Amino acid sequence: MHMRKTIIAGNWKMNLTPAQGIVLVSQVWDAIKDTDLTDRKVVFAPPMVSIVPVADKMKNMPNISVAAQNVSSHTSGAYTGETSAQMLAASGAQWAIIGHSERRAYYNETNVELALKVSCSLVENITPIYCCGESLIERNKGTYKACVERQITAGIFHLSPDQISKIAIAYEPVWAIGTGETATPAQAQAMHGFIRDLIASKYGTQIANGISILYGGSMKPGNAKDLLTMADIDGGLIGGASLKAADFIAIIKETL
Ligand code: PGA
């Protein structure tokens, strides 16, 4: 057994109004409130406009917290449309998804910019969930380890040992996101082990063994157990299935 926290995070992406989000949170809470969630974290990442109402709703729900889906790489100023880490923290967000593949692909977020986002979040005591993962082309070419190594070294290896101990990582192969195709437990485990070894090579095994690495990409009730029982898979970052209360609840229950 390791001492890592199990994290089940729902990434709602651009779905659900604030009112719909609150309903979903209540449904999930009702189903899990009587279970022992020690060493587990359930995280909801709603759109920005829902962070305040969702965080408010969760005030008396221990082990459940809110994540932003993005954070600015700047602290304040003339950046129209952006939201700073300080604002997110003040709104109740305790986590931030950083470097999701959709942000990398559609908004051209680079590893350099993501490194700044990670640092800005940590200053405000927001836990980054730093995402990495290769495309289908990189998987087929056999360059997927090099891709993930680049994302990890450029995005988080500027951190001090103390800082990196505070983050979580999500491995999300792009070819498995929203496609219904999941990495096999063995494929995912191989990459999680690779990521942990990379961290160990710079920060030592004790720090590497303490960092939760989540798997993301078409995780659902039917495959969650097989993925979550792998040695280096410490939770899930769940898109589609996190929008359906029954599915998200079933995945959480696989960790109990
Ligand atoms: P998915 O999305 O579960 O719908 O594949 C995962 C993610 O993008 O975080």
PDB file of C-alpha atoms and ligand atoms in Angstrom:
ATOM      1  CA  MET A   1       0.000   0.000   0.000  1.00  0.00           C
ATOM      2  CA  HIS A   2       1.121   3.527  -0.686  1.00  0.00           C
ATOM      3  CA  MET A   3       0.218   6.713   1.128  1.00  0.00           C
ATOM      4  CA  ARG A   4      -1.208   8.491  -1.855  1.00  0.00           C
ATOM      5  CA  LYS A   5      -4.645  10.013  -1.856  1.00  0.00           C
ATOM      6  CA  THR A   6      -7.181   8.608  -4.284  1.00  0.00           C
ATOM      7  CA  ILE A   7      -8.713  11.417  -6.307  1.00  0.00           C
ATOM      8  CA  ILE A   8     -11.829  11.104  -8.416  1.00  0.00           C
ATOM      9  CA  ALA A   9     -12.298  14.301 -10.385  1.00  0.00           C
ATOM     10  CA  GLY A  10     -15.145  15.163 -12.726  1.00  0.00           C
ATOM     11  CA  ASN A  11     -14.283  17.508 -15.571  1.00  0.00           C
ATOM     12  CA  TRP A  12     -17.584  18.936 -16.748  1.00  0.00           C
ATOM     13  CA  LYS A  13     -15.915  20.821 -19.611  1.00  0.00           C
ATOM     14  CA  MET A  14     -18.397  23.309 -21.152  1.00  0.00           C
ATOM     15  CA  ASN A  15     -21.500  21.566 -19.845  1.00  0.00           C
ATOM     16  CA  LEU A  16     -24.193  22.269 -17.227  1.00  0.00           C
ATOM     17  CA  THR A  17     -25.566  25.593 -16.054  1.00  0.00           C
ATOM     18  CA  PRO A  18     -24.958  26.585 -12.422  1.00  0.00           C
ATOM     19  CA  ALA A  19     -28.403  25.267 -11.450  1.00  0.00           C
ATOM     20  CA  GLN A  20     -27.823  21.961 -13.243  1.00  0.00           C
ATOM     21  CA  GLY A  21     -24.401  21.662 -11.648  1.00  0.00           C
ATOM     22  CA  ILE A  22     -25.801  22.080  -8.162  1.00  0.00           C
ATOM     23  CA  VAL A  23     -28.336  19.341  -8.810  1.00  0.00           C
ATOM     24  CA  LEU A  24     -25.583  16.970  -9.936  1.00  0.00           C
ATOM     25  CA  VAL A  25     -23.425  17.711  -6.899  1.00  0.00           C
ATOM     26  CA  SER A  26     -26.395  17.073  -4.591  1.00  0.00           C
ATOM     27  CA  GLN A  27     -27.189  13.775  -6.274  1.00  0.00           C
ATOM     28  CA  VAL A  28     -23.608  12.576  -5.937  1.00  0.00           C
ATOM     29  CA  TRP A  29     -23.367  13.737  -2.340  1.00  0.00           C
ATOM     30  CA  ASP A  30     -26.606  11.987  -1.359  1.00  0.00           C
ATOM     31  CA  ALA A  31     -25.208   8.722  -2.678  1.00  0.00           C
ATOM     32  CA  ILE A  32     -21.819   8.918  -0.948  1.00  0.00           C
ATOM     33  CA  LYS A  33     -22.361  10.943   2.205  1.00  0.00           C
ATOM     34  CA  ASP A  34     -22.570   7.898   4.448  1.00  0.00           C
ATOM     35  CA  THR A  35     -19.419   6.261   3.105  1.00  0.00           C
ATOM     36  CA  ASP A  36     -15.987   6.646   4.634  1.00  0.00           C
ATOM     37  CA  LEU A  37     -14.112   8.948   2.298  1.00  0.00           C
ATOM     38  CA  THR A  38     -10.914   9.076   4.357  1.00  0.00           C
ATOM     39  CA  ASP A  39      -7.884   9.390   2.039  1.00  0.00           C
ATOM     40  CA  ARG A  40     -10.200  10.064  -0.863  1.00  0.00           C
ATOM     41  CA  LYS A  41     -10.986  13.281  -2.618  1.00  0.00           C
ATOM     42  CA  VAL A  42     -13.953  13.837  -4.857  1.00  0.00           C
ATOM     43  CA  VAL A  43     -13.459  16.875  -7.073  1.00  0.00           C
ATOM     44  CA  PHE A  44     -15.861  18.659  -9.395  1.00  0.00           C
ATOM     45  CA  ALA A  45     -14.489  20.926 -12.100  1.00  0.00           C
ATOM     46  CA  PRO A  46     -17.410  23.048 -13.343  1.00  0.00           C
ATOM     47  CA  PRO A  47     -17.231  25.935 -15.800  1.00  0.00           C
ATOM     48  CA  MET A  48     -15.936  29.182 -14.252  1.00  0.00           C
ATOM     49  CA  VAL A  49     -19.390  30.711 -13.716  1.00  0.00           C
ATOM     50  CA  SER A  50     -20.410  27.754 -11.552  1.00  0.00           C
ATOM     51  CA  ILE A  51     -17.418  27.745  -9.220  1.00  0.00           C
ATOM     52  CA  VAL A  52     -18.995  30.065  -6.642  1.00  0.00           C
ATOM     53  CA  PRO A  53     -22.427  28.388  -6.434  1.00  0.00           C
ATOM     54  CA  VAL A  54     -20.959  24.879  -6.534  1.00  0.00           C
ATOM     55  CA  ALA A  55     -18.353  25.692  -3.871  1.00  0.00           C
ATOM     56  CA  ASP A  56     -21.102  27.232  -1.782  1.00  0.00           C
ATOM     57  CA  LYS A  57     -23.197  24.096  -2.083  1.00  0.00           C
ATOM     58  CA  MET A  58     -20.269  21.985  -0.889  1.00  0.00           C
ATOM     59  CA  LYS A  59     -19.565  23.927   2.282  1.00  0.00           C
ATOM     60  CA  ASN A  60     -20.703  21.097   4.513  1.00  0.00           C
ATOM     61  CA  MET A  61     -19.555  18.230   2.335  1.00  0.00           C
ATOM     62  CA  PRO A  62     -16.197  16.983   3.644  1.00  0.00           C
ATOM     63  CA  ASN A  63     -13.714  15.496   1.132  1.00  0.00           C
ATOM     64  CA  ILE A  64     -15.554  17.100  -1.769  1.00  0.00           C
ATOM     65  CA  SER A  65     -14.077  20.154  -3.430  1.00  0.00           C
ATOM     66  CA  VAL A  66     -14.067  22.329  -6.506  1.00  0.00           C
ATOM     67  CA  ALA A  67     -11.548  22.674  -9.311  1.00  0.00           C
ATOM     68  CA  ALA A  68     -11.223  25.281 -12.012  1.00  0.00           C
ATOM     69  CA  GLN A  69     -10.741  23.942 -15.526  1.00  0.00           C
ATOM     70  CA  ASN A  70      -8.134  26.582 -16.289  1.00  0.00           C
ATOM     71  CA  VAL A  71      -6.250  29.417 -14.627  1.00  0.00           C
ATOM     72  CA  SER A  72      -4.417  32.444 -15.954  1.00  0.00           C
ATOM     73  CA  SER A  73      -0.648  32.416 -16.255  1.00  0.00           C
ATOM     74  CA  HIS A  74      -0.672  36.035 -15.045  1.00  0.00           C
ATOM     75  CA  THR A  75      -1.468  37.334 -11.593  1.00  0.00           C
ATOM     76  CA  SER A  76      -3.615  40.339 -12.592  1.00  0.00           C
ATOM     77  CA  GLY A  77      -4.007  43.053 -15.178  1.00  0.00           C
ATOM     78  CA  ALA A  78      -5.247  43.639 -18.705  1.00  0.00           C
ATOM     79  CA  TYR A  79      -6.003  40.056 -19.757  1.00  0.00           C
ATOM     80  CA  THR A  80      -9.578  40.126 -20.990  1.00  0.00           C
ATOM     81  CA  GLY A  81     -11.468  36.927 -20.383  1.00  0.00           C
ATOM     82  CA  GLU A  82      -8.939  35.441 -17.979  1.00  0.00           C
ATOM     83  CA  THR A  83      -9.310  34.422 -14.328  1.00  0.00           C
ATOM     84  CA  SER A  84      -6.427  34.602 -11.869  1.00  0.00           C
ATOM     85  CA  ALA A  85      -5.476  31.993  -9.325  1.00  0.00           C
ATOM     86  CA  GLN A  86      -6.140  34.506  -6.579  1.00  0.00           C
ATOM     87  CA  MET A  87      -9.703  35.018  -7.817  1.00  0.00           C
ATOM     88  CA  LEU A  88     -10.276  31.294  -8.078  1.00  0.00           C
ATOM     89  CA  ALA A  89      -9.033  30.695  -4.557  1.00  0.00           C
ATOM     90  CA  ALA A  90     -11.247  33.494  -3.268  1.00  0.00           C
ATOM     91  CA  SER A  91     -14.201  31.885  -5.081  1.00  0.00           C
ATOM     92  CA  GLY A  92     -13.708  28.544  -3.361  1.00  0.00           C
ATOM     93  CA  ALA A  93     -11.632  26.583  -5.877  1.00  0.00           C
ATOM     94  CA  GLN A  94      -9.060  24.354  -4.225  1.00  0.00           C
ATOM     95  CA  TRP A  95      -7.800  22.719  -7.407  1.00  0.00           C
ATOM     96  CA  ALA A  96      -7.108  23.700 -10.995  1.00  0.00           C
ATOM     97  CA  ILE A  97      -6.885  21.456 -14.029  1.00  0.00           C
ATOM     98  CA  ILE A  98      -3.874  22.746 -15.949  1.00  0.00           C
ATOM     99  CA  GLY A  99      -2.837  21.779 -19.456  1.00  0.00           C
ATOM    100  CA  HIS A 100      -5.844  19.700 -20.413  1.00  0.00           C
ATOM    101  CA  SER A 101      -5.305  18.425 -23.961  1.00  0.00           C
ATOM    102  CA  GLU A 102      -8.268  20.469 -25.214  1.00  0.00           C
ATOM    103  CA  ARG A 103      -6.603  23.626 -23.931  1.00  0.00           C
ATOM    104  CA  ARG A 104      -3.301  22.583 -25.472  1.00  0.00           C
ATOM    105  CA  ALA A 105      -4.947  21.788 -28.814  1.00  0.00           C
ATOM    106  CA  TYR A 106      -7.632  24.476 -29.178  1.00  0.00           C
ATOM    107  CA  TYR A 107      -6.087  27.359 -27.240  1.00  0.00           C
ATOM    108  CA  ASN A 108      -2.455  26.694 -28.103  1.00  0.00           C
ATOM    109  CA  GLU A 109      -1.337  26.414 -24.519  1.00  0.00           C
ATOM    110  CA  THR A 110       2.349  25.598 -24.426  1.00  0.00           C
ATOM    111  CA  ASN A 111       4.384  23.815 -21.794  1.00  0.00           C
ATOM    112  CA  VAL A 112       6.094  27.119 -20.982  1.00  0.00           C
ATOM    113  CA  GLU A 113       2.776  28.874 -20.333  1.00  0.00           C
ATOM    114  CA  LEU A 114       1.522  25.893 -18.358  1.00  0.00           C
ATOM    115  CA  ALA A 115       4.578  26.013 -16.121  1.00  0.00           C
ATOM    116  CA  LEU A 116       3.563  29.568 -15.203  1.00  0.00           C
ATOM    117  CA  LYS A 117      -0.019  28.465 -14.513  1.00  0.00           C
ATOM    118  CA  VAL A 118       1.238  25.759 -12.186  1.00  0.00           C
ATOM    119  CA  SER A 119       3.355  28.280 -10.290  1.00  0.00           C
ATOM    120  CA  CYS A 120       0.543  30.864 -10.069  1.00  0.00           C
ATOM    121  CA  SER A 121      -1.793  28.210  -8.642  1.00  0.00           C
ATOM    122  CA  LEU A 122       0.635  27.047  -5.993  1.00  0.00           C
ATOM    123  CA  VAL A 123       1.145  30.615  -4.772  1.00  0.00           C
ATOM    124  CA  GLU A 124      -2.584  30.690  -3.988  1.00  0.00           C
ATOM    125  CA  ASN A 125      -2.628  27.217  -2.425  1.00  0.00           C
ATOM    126  CA  ILE A 126      -4.573  25.818  -5.346  1.00  0.00           C
ATOM    127  CA  THR A 127      -3.572  22.251  -6.159  1.00  0.00           C
ATOM    128  CA  PRO A 128      -2.728  21.893  -9.851  1.00  0.00           C
ATOM    129  CA  ILE A 129      -3.884  18.762 -11.631  1.00  0.00           C
ATOM    130  CA  TYR A 130      -1.275  18.904 -14.353  1.00  0.00           C
ATOM    131  CA  CYS A 131      -2.354  17.038 -17.493  1.00  0.00           C
ATOM    132  CA  CYS A 132      -0.135  15.267 -19.933  1.00  0.00           C
ATOM    133  CA  GLY A 133      -0.693  12.707 -22.663  1.00  0.00           C
ATOM    134  CA  GLU A 134       0.221  11.853 -26.215  1.00  0.00           C
ATOM    135  CA  SER A 135      -1.778  12.075 -29.432  1.00  0.00           C
ATOM    136  CA  LEU A 136      -2.742   9.071 -31.525  1.00  0.00           C
ATOM    137  CA  ILE A 137       0.017   9.894 -34.006  1.00  0.00           C
ATOM    138  CA  GLU A 138       2.610   9.894 -31.229  1.00  0.00           C
ATOM    139  CA  ARG A 139       1.213   6.654 -29.838  1.00  0.00           C
ATOM    140  CA  ASN A 140       1.420   4.979 -33.241  1.00  0.00           C
ATOM    141  CA  LYS A 141       4.868   6.360 -34.015  1.00  0.00           C
ATOM    142  CA  GLY A 142       6.154   5.093 -30.679  1.00  0.00           C
ATOM    143  CA  THR A 143       7.182   8.584 -29.537  1.00  0.00           C
ATOM    144  CA  TYR A 144       4.601   8.773 -26.744  1.00  0.00           C
ATOM    145  CA  LYS A 145       7.066   8.521 -23.898  1.00  0.00           C
ATOM    146  CA  ALA A 146       9.158  11.350 -25.330  1.00  0.00           C
ATOM    147  CA  CYS A 147       6.033  13.501 -25.654  1.00  0.00           C
ATOM    148  CA  VAL A 148       4.962  12.928 -22.067  1.00  0.00           C
ATOM    149  CA  GLU A 149       8.512  13.403 -20.817  1.00  0.00           C
ATOM    150  CA  ARG A 150       8.626  16.794 -22.532  1.00  0.00           C
ATOM    151  CA  GLN A 151       5.287  17.832 -21.044  1.00  0.00           C
ATOM    152  CA  ILE A 152       6.380  16.781 -17.563  1.00  0.00           C
ATOM    153  CA  THR A 153       9.879  18.222 -17.584  1.00  0.00           C
ATOM    154  CA  ALA A 154       8.863  21.533 -19.184  1.00  0.00           C
ATOM    155  CA  GLY A 155       5.638  21.940 -17.224  1.00  0.00           C
ATOM    156  CA  ILE A 156       6.537  21.000 -13.660  1.00  0.00           C
ATOM    157  CA  PHE A 157      10.276  20.388 -13.248  1.00  0.00           C
ATOM    158  CA  HIS A 158      10.878  24.044 -12.407  1.00  0.00           C
ATOM    159  CA  LEU A 159       9.176  23.382  -9.064  1.00  0.00           C
ATOM    160  CA  SER A 160      11.027  22.922  -5.797  1.00  0.00           C
ATOM    161  CA  PRO A 161      10.725  19.518  -4.076  1.00  0.00           C
ATOM    162  CA  ASP A 162       8.287  21.050  -1.636  1.00  0.00           C
ATOM    163  CA  GLN A 163       6.144  22.481  -4.440  1.00  0.00           C
ATOM    164  CA  ILE A 164       6.018  19.370  -6.582  1.00  0.00           C
ATOM    165  CA  SER A 165       4.876  17.381  -3.556  1.00  0.00           C
ATOM    166  CA  LYS A 166       1.715  19.496  -3.597  1.00  0.00           C
ATOM    167  CA  ILE A 167       0.547  18.776  -7.128  1.00  0.00           C
ATOM    168  CA  ALA A 168      -1.383  15.990  -8.789  1.00  0.00           C
ATOM    169  CA  ILE A 169      -0.838  14.742 -12.322  1.00  0.00           C
ATOM    170  CA  ALA A 170      -3.307  13.386 -14.842  1.00  0.00           C
ATOM    171  CA  TYR A 171      -2.189  11.126 -17.663  1.00  0.00           C
ATOM    172  CA  GLU A 172      -4.733  11.465 -20.450  1.00  0.00           C
ATOM    173  CA  PRO A 173      -3.866   9.936 -23.801  1.00  0.00           C
ATOM    174  CA  VAL A 174      -5.579  12.228 -26.312  1.00  0.00           C
ATOM    175  CA  TRP A 175      -6.777   9.264 -28.371  1.00  0.00           C
ATOM    176  CA  ALA A 176      -8.807   8.035 -25.406  1.00  0.00           C
ATOM    177  CA  ILE A 177     -10.531  11.307 -24.504  1.00  0.00           C
ATOM    178  CA  GLY A 178     -14.197  11.393 -25.396  1.00  0.00           C
ATOM    179  CA  THR A 179     -13.677   8.613 -27.936  1.00  0.00           C
ATOM    180  CA  GLY A 180     -14.987   5.689 -25.937  1.00  0.00           C
ATOM    181  CA  GLU A 181     -11.599   4.087 -26.448  1.00  0.00           C
ATOM    182  CA  THR A 182      -9.714   3.568 -23.189  1.00  0.00           C
ATOM    183  CA  ALA A 183      -6.074   2.815 -22.656  1.00  0.00           C
ATOM    184  CA  THR A 184      -5.833  -0.738 -21.374  1.00  0.00           C
ATOM    185  CA  PRO A 185      -4.965  -0.973 -17.695  1.00  0.00           C
ATOM    186  CA  ALA A 186      -1.521  -2.255 -18.736  1.00  0.00           C
ATOM    187  CA  GLN A 187      -0.938   0.642 -21.174  1.00  0.00           C
ATOM    188  CA  ALA A 188      -2.043   3.181 -18.566  1.00  0.00           C
ATOM    189  CA  GLN A 189       0.004   1.567 -15.800  1.00  0.00           C
ATOM    190  CA  ALA A 190       3.101   1.574 -18.011  1.00  0.00           C
ATOM    191  CA  MET A 191       2.777   5.319 -18.552  1.00  0.00           C
ATOM    192  CA  HIS A 192       1.964   6.074 -14.915  1.00  0.00           C
ATOM    193  CA  GLY A 193       5.026   4.104 -13.877  1.00  0.00           C
ATOM    194  CA  PHE A 194       7.080   5.967 -16.462  1.00  0.00           C
ATOM    195  CA  ILE A 195       5.870   9.340 -15.139  1.00  0.00           C
ATOM    196  CA  ARG A 196       6.585   8.334 -11.545  1.00  0.00           C
ATOM    197  CA  ASP A 197      10.087   7.178 -12.507  1.00  0.00           C
ATOM    198  CA  LEU A 198      10.715  10.489 -14.257  1.00  0.00           C
ATOM    199  CA  ILE A 199       9.752  12.366 -11.112  1.00  0.00           C
ATOM    200  CA  ALA A 200      11.858  10.038  -8.995  1.00  0.00           C
ATOM    201  CA  SER A 201      14.879  10.643 -11.199  1.00  0.00           C
ATOM    202  CA  LYS A 202      14.746  14.346 -10.399  1.00  0.00           C
ATOM    203  CA  TYR A 203      13.141  14.512  -6.957  1.00  0.00           C
ATOM    204  CA  GLY A 204      13.777  11.080  -5.442  1.00  0.00           C
ATOM    205  CA  THR A 205      11.477   8.129  -4.864  1.00  0.00           C
ATOM    206  CA  GLN A 206       9.949   9.393  -1.656  1.00  0.00           C
ATOM    207  CA  ILE A 207       8.513  12.466  -3.343  1.00  0.00           C
ATOM    208  CA  ALA A 208       7.550  10.512  -6.479  1.00  0.00           C
ATOM    209  CA  ASN A 209       5.710   7.928  -4.395  1.00  0.00           C
ATOM    210  CA  GLY A 210       3.635  10.619  -2.712  1.00  0.00           C
ATOM    211  CA  ILE A 211       2.225  12.183  -5.893  1.00  0.00           C
ATOM    212  CA  SER A 212      -1.215  11.075  -7.055  1.00  0.00           C
ATOM    213  CA  ILE A 213      -1.321  10.309 -10.775  1.00  0.00           C
ATOM    214  CA  LEU A 214      -4.833  10.134 -12.219  1.00  0.00           C
ATOM    215  CA  TYR A 215      -5.859   8.415 -15.408  1.00  0.00           C
ATOM    216  CA  GLY A 216      -8.205  10.171 -17.821  1.00  0.00           C
ATOM    217  CA  GLY A 217      -9.766   9.092 -21.100  1.00  0.00           C
ATOM    218  CA  SER A 218     -13.156   7.399 -21.346  1.00  0.00           C
ATOM    219  CA  MET A 219     -13.097   6.147 -17.771  1.00  0.00           C
ATOM    220  CA  LYS A 220     -16.537   4.772 -16.929  1.00  0.00           C
ATOM    221  CA  PRO A 221     -18.148   2.394 -14.454  1.00  0.00           C
ATOM    222  CA  GLY A 222     -17.332  -0.620 -16.622  1.00  0.00           C
ATOM    223  CA  ASN A 223     -13.577  -0.037 -16.791  1.00  0.00           C
ATOM    224  CA  ALA A 224     -12.839   2.043 -13.695  1.00  0.00           C
ATOM    225  CA  LYS A 225     -12.080  -0.838 -11.368  1.00  0.00           C
ATOM    226  CA  ASP A 226      -9.483  -2.443 -13.631  1.00  0.00           C
ATOM    227  CA  LEU A 227      -7.739   0.893 -14.109  1.00  0.00           C
ATOM    228  CA  LEU A 228      -7.943   2.047 -10.499  1.00  0.00           C
ATOM    229  CA  THR A 229      -6.460  -1.149  -9.085  1.00  0.00           C
ATOM    230  CA  MET A 230      -3.212  -0.695 -11.023  1.00  0.00           C
ATOM    231  CA  ALA A 231      -0.263   0.114  -8.775  1.00  0.00           C
ATOM    232  CA  ASP A 232       0.447   3.605 -10.076  1.00  0.00           C
ATOM    233  CA  ILE A 233      -3.076   4.745 -10.937  1.00  0.00           C
ATOM    234  CA  ASP A 234      -4.319   6.866  -8.052  1.00  0.00           C
ATOM    235  CA  GLY A 235      -7.626   8.085  -9.358  1.00  0.00           C
ATOM    236  CA  GLY A 236      -9.410   9.351 -12.410  1.00  0.00           C
ATOM    237  CA  LEU A 237     -10.100  12.542 -14.307  1.00  0.00           C
ATOM    238  CA  ILE A 238     -13.470  11.854 -15.809  1.00  0.00           C
ATOM    239  CA  GLY A 239     -15.230  13.812 -18.537  1.00  0.00           C
ATOM    240  CA  GLY A 240     -18.362  12.340 -20.100  1.00  0.00           C
ATOM    241  CA  ALA A 241     -19.180   9.933 -17.282  1.00  0.00           C
ATOM    242  CA  SER A 242     -18.903  12.709 -14.670  1.00  0.00           C
ATOM    243  CA  LEU A 243     -21.990  14.392 -16.130  1.00  0.00           C
ATOM    244  CA  LYS A 244     -24.215  11.466 -15.202  1.00  0.00           C
ATOM    245  CA  ALA A 245     -24.729  11.152 -11.453  1.00  0.00           C
ATOM    246  CA  ALA A 246     -25.165   7.369 -11.539  1.00  0.00           C
ATOM    247  CA  ASP A 247     -21.964   6.829 -13.530  1.00  0.00           C
ATOM    248  CA  PHE A 248     -19.863   9.182 -11.438  1.00  0.00           C
ATOM    249  CA  ILE A 249     -21.192   7.637  -8.225  1.00  0.00           C
ATOM    250  CA  ALA A 250     -20.399   4.150  -9.528  1.00  0.00           C
ATOM    251  CA  ILE A 251     -16.826   5.188 -10.300  1.00  0.00           C
ATOM    252  CA  ILE A 252     -16.370   6.731  -6.844  1.00  0.00           C
ATOM    253  CA  LYS A 253     -17.700   3.533  -5.295  1.00  0.00           C
ATOM    254  CA  GLU A 254     -15.062   1.503  -7.141  1.00  0.00           C
ATOM    255  CA  THR A 255     -12.465   3.199  -4.927  1.00  0.00           C
ATOM    256  CA  LEU A 256     -14.130   2.277  -1.625  1.00  0.00           C
TER     257      LEU A 256
HETATM  258  P1  PGA B   1     -13.649  11.647 -21.120  1.00  0.00           P
HETATM  259  O1  PGA B   1     -12.788  12.964 -20.828  1.00  0.00           O
HETATM  260  O2  PGA B   1     -13.804  10.935 -19.803  1.00  0.00           O
HETATM  261  O3  PGA B   1     -14.948  12.146 -21.675  1.00  0.00           O
HETATM  262  O4  PGA B   1     -12.863  10.835 -22.093  1.00  0.00           O
HETATM  263  C1  PGA B   1     -11.722  12.950 -19.942  1.00  0.00           C
HETATM  264  C2  PGA B   1     -11.076  14.293 -19.889  1.00  0.00           C
HETATM  265  O5  PGA B   1     -11.010  14.959 -20.937  1.00  0.00           O
HETATM  266  O6  PGA B   1     -10.614  14.757 -18.824  1.00  0.00           O
END
